[in-house]
XYZ file of C-alpha atoms in Angstrom:
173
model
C 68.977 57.126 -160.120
C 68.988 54.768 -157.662
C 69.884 55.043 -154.160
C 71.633 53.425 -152.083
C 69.871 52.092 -149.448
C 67.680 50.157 -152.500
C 71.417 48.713 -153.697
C 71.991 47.574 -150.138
C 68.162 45.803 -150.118
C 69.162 44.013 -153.327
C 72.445 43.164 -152.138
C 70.561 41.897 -149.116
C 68.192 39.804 -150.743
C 70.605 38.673 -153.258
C 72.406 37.339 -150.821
C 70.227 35.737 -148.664
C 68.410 34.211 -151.441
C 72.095 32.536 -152.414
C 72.444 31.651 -148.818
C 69.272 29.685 -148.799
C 69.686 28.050 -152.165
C 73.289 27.361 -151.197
C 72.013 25.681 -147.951
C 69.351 24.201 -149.856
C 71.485 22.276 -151.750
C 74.059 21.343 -149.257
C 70.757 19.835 -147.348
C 70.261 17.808 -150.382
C 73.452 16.198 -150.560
C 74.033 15.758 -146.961
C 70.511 13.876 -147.025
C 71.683 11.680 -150.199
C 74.940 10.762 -148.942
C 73.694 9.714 -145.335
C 70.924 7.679 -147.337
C 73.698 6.100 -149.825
C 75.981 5.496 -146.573
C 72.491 3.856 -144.953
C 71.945 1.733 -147.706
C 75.503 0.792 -147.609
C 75.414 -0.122 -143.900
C 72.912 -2.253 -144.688
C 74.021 -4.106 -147.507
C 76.931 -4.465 -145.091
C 75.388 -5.904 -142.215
C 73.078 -8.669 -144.812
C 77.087 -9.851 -146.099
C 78.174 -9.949 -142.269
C 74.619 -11.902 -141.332
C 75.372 -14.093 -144.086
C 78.701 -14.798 -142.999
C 78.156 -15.660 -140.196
C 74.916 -18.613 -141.022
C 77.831 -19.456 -143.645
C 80.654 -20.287 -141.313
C 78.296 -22.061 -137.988
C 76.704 -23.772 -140.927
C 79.914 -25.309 -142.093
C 81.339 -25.673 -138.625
C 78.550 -27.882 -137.652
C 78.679 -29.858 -141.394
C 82.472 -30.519 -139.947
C 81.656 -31.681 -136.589
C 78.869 -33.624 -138.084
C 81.482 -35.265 -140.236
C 83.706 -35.975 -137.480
C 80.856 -37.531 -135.214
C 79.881 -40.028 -138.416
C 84.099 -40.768 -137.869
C 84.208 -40.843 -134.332
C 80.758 -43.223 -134.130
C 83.051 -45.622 -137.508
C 86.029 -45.731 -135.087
C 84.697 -46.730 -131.773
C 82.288 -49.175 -133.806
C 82.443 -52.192 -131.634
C 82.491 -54.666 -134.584
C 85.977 -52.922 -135.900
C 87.894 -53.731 -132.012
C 90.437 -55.946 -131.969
C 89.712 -59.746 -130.501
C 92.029 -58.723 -127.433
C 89.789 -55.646 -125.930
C 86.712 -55.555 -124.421
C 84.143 -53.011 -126.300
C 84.567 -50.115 -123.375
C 88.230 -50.817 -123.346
C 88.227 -50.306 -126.868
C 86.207 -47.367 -126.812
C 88.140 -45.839 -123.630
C 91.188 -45.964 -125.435
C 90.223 -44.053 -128.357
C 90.950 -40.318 -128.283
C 87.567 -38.080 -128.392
C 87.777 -35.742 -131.231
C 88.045 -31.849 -130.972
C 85.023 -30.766 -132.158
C 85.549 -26.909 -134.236
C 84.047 -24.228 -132.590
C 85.703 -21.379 -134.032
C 83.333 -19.885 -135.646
C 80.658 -20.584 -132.933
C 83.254 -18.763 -130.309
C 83.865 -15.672 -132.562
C 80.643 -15.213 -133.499
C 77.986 -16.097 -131.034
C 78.035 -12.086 -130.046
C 76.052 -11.894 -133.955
C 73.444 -14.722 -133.731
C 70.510 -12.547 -132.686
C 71.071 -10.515 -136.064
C 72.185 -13.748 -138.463
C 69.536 -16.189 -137.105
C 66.344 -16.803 -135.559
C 65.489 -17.613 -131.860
C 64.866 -21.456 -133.026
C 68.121 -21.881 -134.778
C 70.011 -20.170 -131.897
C 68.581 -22.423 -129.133
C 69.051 -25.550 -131.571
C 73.218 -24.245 -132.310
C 73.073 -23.773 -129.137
C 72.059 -27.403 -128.146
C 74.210 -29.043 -130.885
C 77.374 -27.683 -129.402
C 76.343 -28.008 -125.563
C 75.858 -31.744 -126.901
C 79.177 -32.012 -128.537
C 80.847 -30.873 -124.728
C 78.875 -33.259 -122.820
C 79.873 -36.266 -125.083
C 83.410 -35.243 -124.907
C 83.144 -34.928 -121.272
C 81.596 -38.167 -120.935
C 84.520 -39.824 -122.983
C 86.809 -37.984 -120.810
C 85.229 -39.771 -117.900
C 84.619 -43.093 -119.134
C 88.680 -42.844 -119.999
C 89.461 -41.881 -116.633
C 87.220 -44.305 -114.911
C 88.588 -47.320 -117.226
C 92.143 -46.309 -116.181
C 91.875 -46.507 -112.910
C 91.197 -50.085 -111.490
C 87.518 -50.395 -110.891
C 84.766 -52.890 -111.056
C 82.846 -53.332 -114.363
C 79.139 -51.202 -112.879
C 81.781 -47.814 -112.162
C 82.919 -48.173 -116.141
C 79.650 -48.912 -117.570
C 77.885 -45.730 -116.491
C 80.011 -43.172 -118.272
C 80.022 -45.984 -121.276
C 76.513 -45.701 -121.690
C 76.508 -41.952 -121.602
C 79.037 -41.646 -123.653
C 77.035 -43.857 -125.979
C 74.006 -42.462 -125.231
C 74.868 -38.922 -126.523
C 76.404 -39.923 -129.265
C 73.436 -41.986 -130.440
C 71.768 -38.363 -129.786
C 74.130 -36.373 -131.689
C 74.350 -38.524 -134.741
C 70.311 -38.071 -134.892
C 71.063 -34.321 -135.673
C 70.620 -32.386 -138.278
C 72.452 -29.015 -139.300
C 70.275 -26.625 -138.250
C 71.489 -24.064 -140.424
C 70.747 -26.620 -143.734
């Protein structure tokens, strides 16, 4: 006969040994789904960094785009006979560049890019506010009465940048 102090070491060991095998196991699976949620996260966060090159990328093709029009429209060969070339230009609105996506997701570029492409998005839009604020000035210097040397300075910065802009490339291409 047995006793029952061995039944109570059985019963002991049997259940420990259950409690380690059961702990064992939920181990395991709490190790595979935090490597299944990694891997997810990751895959994640290469779809977000992709976005994100997507959209600047296309944001800049855009203002590109609208730089080739804006540099067609104030082409001074296209000016009526009546204006002079600065008058022409001055009167022409500056186009609003898109910067969406550069605004929403500027906060992301140290993941999505590298240090070169940041500094040269970076540039390209800092370029695109200095020629509009150039036009802005040459329009409000040409509509006040003033002597030709006060209108010609903002002209030629105005021009000046936007030779410089439409010399860039996308970046992101």
């Amino acid at each position: 006969m047995r006793s029952a102090s061995s039944d109570a070491v059985f019963g002991l060991l049997g259940a420990s040994f259950g409690a380690l095998v059961g702990a064992g196991i939920s181990l395991l699976v709490l190790w595979r789904t935090n490597r299944f949620s990694r891997l997810r996260d990751e895959q994640a966060e290469q779809v977000r960094q992709q976005a994100v090159r997507t959209l600047v990328k296309a944001e800049i093709d855009l203002n590109l785009q609208m730089l080739r029009d804006e540099a067609a429209l104030i082409d001074l060969d296209n000016r009526p006979d009546d204006m002079s070339g600065i008058e022409w230009v001055a009167s022409q609105p500056c186009p609003e560049w898109s910067t969406v996506a550069f605004a929403q997701t500027v906060g992301q570029f140290h993941a999505a890019l590298t240090d070169a492409q940041i500094r040269s998005v970076q540039a390209f839009y800092g370029g695109l506010r200095s020629y509009s604020t150039a036009r802005a000035n040459l329009s409000a210097v040409f509509a006040r009465p003033q002597s030709y040397k006060y209108v010609s300075v903002p002209y030629d910065k105005a021009d000046a940048l936007l030779a410089e802009l439409l010399r860039t490339r996308n970046p992101l291409a």
